[in-house]
Amino acid sequence: MGNSEGFMAAALAEARVAAELGEVPVGAVLVVDGAIVARSGNRTRIDRDITAHAEIAVIRQAAAALGQERLSGADLYVTLEPCTMCAAAISFARIRRLYYGAEDVKGGAIDNGVRFFAQPTCHHAPDVYSGLGESEAAEILTGFFKSRR
Ligand SMILES: [Zn+2]
């Protein structure tokens, strides 16, 4: 867990790139054996795909790179609390640990909303660590929405 801050910093960098592209600034990286195997920001506008959240994008990238659909030893770092769709994908991909930055009271599904991993129908839940890089993640989001008003 020693380099968690560094991995979250990489996810925050992806969030900033997403903001520059006009995407909602959320970034994610996927780490296997201490190395980043996938990194992305939200891509919903660029890809014209509402499922192209940062988490889904890195899960797809990593699965392609590793040649397997399940990512059992992988740790996901994302700057914002995942939504219901992403929580389900994280569960299905068998992600080992989830680190997220800012809480999302309106759209989050981990510690807010449906609390996906706590449901009896959820068959795999990662270990969850929240609050890493929280203030920076929130600042990037706030700045983005302010500039678009
Ligand atoms: Zn999502």
mmCIF file of C-alpha atoms and ligand atoms in Angstrom:
data_model
loop_
_atom_site.group_PDB
_atom_site.id
_atom_site.type_symbol
_atom_site.label_atom_id
_atom_site.label_comp_id
_atom_site.label_asym_id
_atom_site.label_seq_id
_atom_site.Cartn_x
_atom_site.Cartn_y
_atom_site.Cartn_z
ATOM 1 C CA MET A 1 0.000 0.000 0.000
ATOM 2 C CA GLY A 2 3.100 2.195 0.162
ATOM 3 C CA ASN A 3 2.622 4.020 -3.115
ATOM 4 C CA SER A 4 -1.115 4.709 -2.809
ATOM 5 C CA GLU A 5 -0.577 8.476 -2.899
ATOM 6 C CA GLY A 6 1.441 8.176 -6.096
ATOM 7 C CA PHE A 7 -1.252 6.098 -7.792
ATOM 8 C CA MET A 8 -3.964 8.518 -6.722
ATOM 9 C CA ALA A 9 -1.820 11.382 -8.039
ATOM 10 C CA ALA A 10 -1.792 9.605 -11.426
ATOM 11 C CA ALA A 11 -5.597 9.298 -11.279
ATOM 12 C CA LEU A 12 -5.858 13.013 -10.432
ATOM 13 C CA ALA A 13 -3.667 13.814 -13.452
ATOM 14 C CA GLU A 14 -6.135 11.855 -15.634
ATOM 15 C CA ALA A 15 -9.001 13.858 -14.116
ATOM 16 C CA ARG A 16 -7.257 17.101 -15.106
ATOM 17 C CA VAL A 17 -6.766 15.874 -18.671
ATOM 18 C CA ALA A 18 -10.475 14.953 -18.794
ATOM 19 C CA ALA A 19 -11.390 18.490 -17.692
ATOM 20 C CA GLU A 20 -9.307 19.961 -20.505
ATOM 21 C CA LEU A 21 -11.212 17.764 -22.953
ATOM 22 C CA GLY A 22 -14.549 18.996 -21.614
ATOM 23 C CA GLU A 23 -15.317 15.740 -19.835
ATOM 24 C CA VAL A 24 -16.555 15.569 -16.256
ATOM 25 C CA PRO A 25 -13.144 15.449 -14.547
ATOM 26 C CA VAL A 26 -12.907 12.022 -13.016
ATOM 27 C CA GLY A 27 -9.740 9.967 -13.465
ATOM 28 C CA ALA A 28 -8.773 6.384 -12.718
ATOM 29 C CA VAL A 29 -5.780 4.071 -12.827
ATOM 30 C CA LEU A 30 -5.624 0.306 -12.451
ATOM 31 C CA VAL A 31 -2.644 -1.182 -10.648
ATOM 32 C CA VAL A 32 -1.379 -4.767 -10.849
ATOM 33 C CA ASP A 33 1.728 -5.925 -8.968
ATOM 34 C CA GLY A 34 2.675 -2.367 -8.094
ATOM 35 C CA ALA A 35 2.508 -1.060 -11.668
ATOM 36 C CA ILE A 36 -0.113 0.985 -13.498
ATOM 37 C CA VAL A 37 -1.555 -1.186 -16.295
ATOM 38 C CA ALA A 38 -4.336 1.206 -17.392
ATOM 39 C CA ARG A 39 -5.170 4.884 -16.966
ATOM 40 C CA SER A 40 -8.038 7.017 -18.182
ATOM 41 C CA GLY A 41 -10.365 9.868 -17.478
ATOM 42 C CA ASN A 42 -14.059 9.982 -18.253
ATOM 43 C CA ARG A 43 -14.607 9.627 -22.005
ATOM 44 C CA THR A 44 -18.385 9.838 -22.370
ATOM 45 C CA ARG A 45 -18.346 12.861 -24.696
ATOM 46 C CA ILE A 46 -15.329 11.845 -26.786
ATOM 47 C CA ASP A 47 -16.638 8.315 -27.250
ATOM 48 C CA ARG A 48 -20.327 9.310 -27.334
ATOM 49 C CA ASP A 49 -20.812 6.497 -24.862
ATOM 50 C CA ILE A 50 -22.549 7.007 -21.525
ATOM 51 C CA THR A 51 -20.836 3.880 -20.177
ATOM 52 C CA ALA A 52 -17.365 5.369 -20.764
ATOM 53 C CA HIS A 53 -16.752 6.390 -17.158
ATOM 54 C CA ALA A 54 -13.083 6.400 -16.103
ATOM 55 C CA GLU A 55 -13.513 3.166 -14.115
ATOM 56 C CA ILE A 56 -15.073 1.287 -17.043
ATOM 57 C CA ALA A 57 -12.397 2.646 -19.377
ATOM 58 C CA VAL A 58 -9.513 1.346 -17.216
ATOM 59 C CA ILE A 59 -11.207 -2.020 -16.641
ATOM 60 C CA ARG A 60 -11.563 -2.439 -20.433
ATOM 61 C CA GLN A 61 -7.975 -1.325 -21.076
ATOM 62 C CA ALA A 62 -6.535 -3.599 -18.411
ATOM 63 C CA ALA A 63 -8.575 -6.610 -19.504
ATOM 64 C CA ALA A 64 -7.376 -6.117 -23.084
ATOM 65 C CA ALA A 65 -3.752 -5.592 -22.022
ATOM 66 C CA LEU A 66 -3.728 -8.614 -19.721
ATOM 67 C CA GLY A 67 -5.852 -10.806 -21.991
ATOM 68 C CA GLN A 68 -8.349 -11.718 -19.279
ATOM 69 C CA GLU A 69 -11.783 -10.452 -18.281
ATOM 70 C CA ARG A 70 -11.292 -10.843 -14.541
ATOM 71 C CA LEU A 71 -8.813 -8.627 -12.711
ATOM 72 C CA SER A 72 -8.549 -10.433 -9.374
ATOM 73 C CA GLY A 73 -5.230 -8.991 -8.179
ATOM 74 C CA ALA A 74 -5.936 -5.477 -9.406
ATOM 75 C CA ASP A 75 -6.387 -2.314 -7.379
ATOM 76 C CA LEU A 76 -8.480 0.534 -8.778
ATOM 77 C CA TYR A 77 -7.760 4.167 -7.918
ATOM 78 C CA VAL A 78 -10.468 6.643 -8.885
ATOM 79 C CA THR A 79 -10.840 10.293 -7.932
ATOM 80 C CA LEU A 80 -14.603 10.152 -7.242
ATOM 81 C CA GLU A 81 -16.836 7.630 -5.501
ATOM 82 C CA PRO A 82 -18.007 5.198 -8.215
ATOM 83 C CA CYS A 83 -21.618 5.167 -9.455
ATOM 84 C CA THR A 84 -23.864 2.096 -9.475
ATOM 85 C CA MET A 85 -22.779 1.033 -12.974
ATOM 86 C CA CYS A 86 -19.098 1.225 -12.095
ATOM 87 C CA ALA A 87 -19.594 -0.464 -8.721
ATOM 88 C CA ALA A 88 -21.183 -3.396 -10.549
ATOM 89 C CA ALA A 89 -18.325 -3.529 -13.074
ATOM 90 C CA ILE A 90 -15.761 -3.420 -10.241
ATOM 91 C CA SER A 91 -17.549 -6.321 -8.570
ATOM 92 C CA PHE A 92 -17.844 -8.379 -11.784
ATOM 93 C CA ALA A 93 -14.158 -7.759 -12.597
ATOM 94 C CA ARG A 94 -13.224 -9.085 -9.126
ATOM 95 C CA ILE A 95 -11.121 -6.008 -8.357
ATOM 96 C CA ARG A 96 -9.214 -6.548 -5.108
ATOM 97 C CA ARG A 97 -9.099 -3.034 -3.655
ATOM 98 C CA LEU A 98 -10.894 0.191 -4.452
ATOM 99 C CA TYR A 99 -9.375 3.525 -3.496
ATOM 100 C CA TYR A 100 -11.557 6.537 -4.170
ATOM 101 C CA GLY A 101 -10.991 10.241 -3.507
ATOM 102 C CA ALA A 102 -14.037 12.448 -3.085
ATOM 103 C CA GLU A 103 -17.379 11.203 -1.889
ATOM 104 C CA ASP A 104 -20.307 11.634 -4.313
ATOM 105 C CA VAL A 105 -23.423 12.127 -2.225
ATOM 106 C CA LYS A 106 -25.683 12.444 -5.290
ATOM 107 C CA GLY A 107 -24.274 9.825 -7.647
ATOM 108 C CA GLY A 108 -22.088 7.534 -5.552
ATOM 109 C CA ALA A 109 -23.004 3.915 -4.898
ATOM 110 C CA ILE A 110 -20.362 2.782 -2.419
ATOM 111 C CA ASP A 111 -20.940 4.729 0.802
ATOM 112 C CA ASN A 112 -23.978 6.559 -0.576
ATOM 113 C CA GLY A 113 -27.025 5.641 -2.635
ATOM 114 C CA VAL A 114 -27.532 1.905 -3.169
ATOM 115 C CA ARG A 115 -24.298 0.926 -1.334
ATOM 116 C CA PHE A 116 -23.777 -1.723 -3.987
ATOM 117 C CA PHE A 117 -21.111 -3.787 -2.215
ATOM 118 C CA ALA A 118 -23.259 -4.151 0.901
ATOM 119 C CA GLN A 119 -26.157 -5.759 -0.981
ATOM 120 C CA PRO A 120 -26.754 -9.501 -0.516
ATOM 121 C CA THR A 121 -26.882 -9.840 -4.319
ATOM 122 C CA CYS A 122 -23.302 -8.565 -4.614
ATOM 123 C CA HIS A 123 -21.053 -11.627 -4.873
ATOM 124 C CA HIS A 124 -17.681 -9.915 -4.785
ATOM 125 C CA ALA A 125 -16.829 -6.747 -2.913
ATOM 126 C CA PRO A 126 -13.370 -5.154 -2.978
ATOM 127 C CA ASP A 127 -11.732 -3.693 0.118
ATOM 128 C CA VAL A 128 -12.653 -0.015 0.024
ATOM 129 C CA TYR A 129 -10.428 2.885 1.067
ATOM 130 C CA SER A 130 -11.925 6.359 0.728
ATOM 131 C CA GLY A 131 -10.654 9.888 1.149
ATOM 132 C CA LEU A 132 -7.262 9.494 -0.556
ATOM 133 C CA GLY A 133 -6.635 12.721 -2.504
ATOM 134 C CA GLU A 134 -10.122 13.812 -1.554
ATOM 135 C CA SER A 135 -9.642 17.582 -1.378
ATOM 136 C CA GLU A 136 -7.776 17.739 -4.685
ATOM 137 C CA ALA A 137 -10.359 15.555 -6.433
ATOM 138 C CA ALA A 138 -13.207 17.702 -5.129
ATOM 139 C CA GLU A 139 -11.368 20.886 -6.120
ATOM 140 C CA ILE A 140 -10.934 19.682 -9.720
ATOM 141 C CA LEU A 141 -14.665 18.891 -9.947
ATOM 142 C CA THR A 142 -15.793 22.151 -8.341
ATOM 143 C CA GLY A 143 -13.501 24.195 -10.601
ATOM 144 C CA PHE A 144 -14.805 22.395 -13.670
ATOM 145 C CA PHE A 145 -18.476 22.990 -12.930
ATOM 146 C CA LYS A 146 -17.838 26.614 -11.936
ATOM 147 C CA SER A 147 -16.059 27.311 -15.226
ATOM 148 C CA ARG A 148 -18.976 25.855 -17.213
ATOM 149 C CA ARG A 149 -21.683 27.971 -15.609
HETATM 150 ZN ZN ZN B 1 -19.509 5.345 -13.059
#
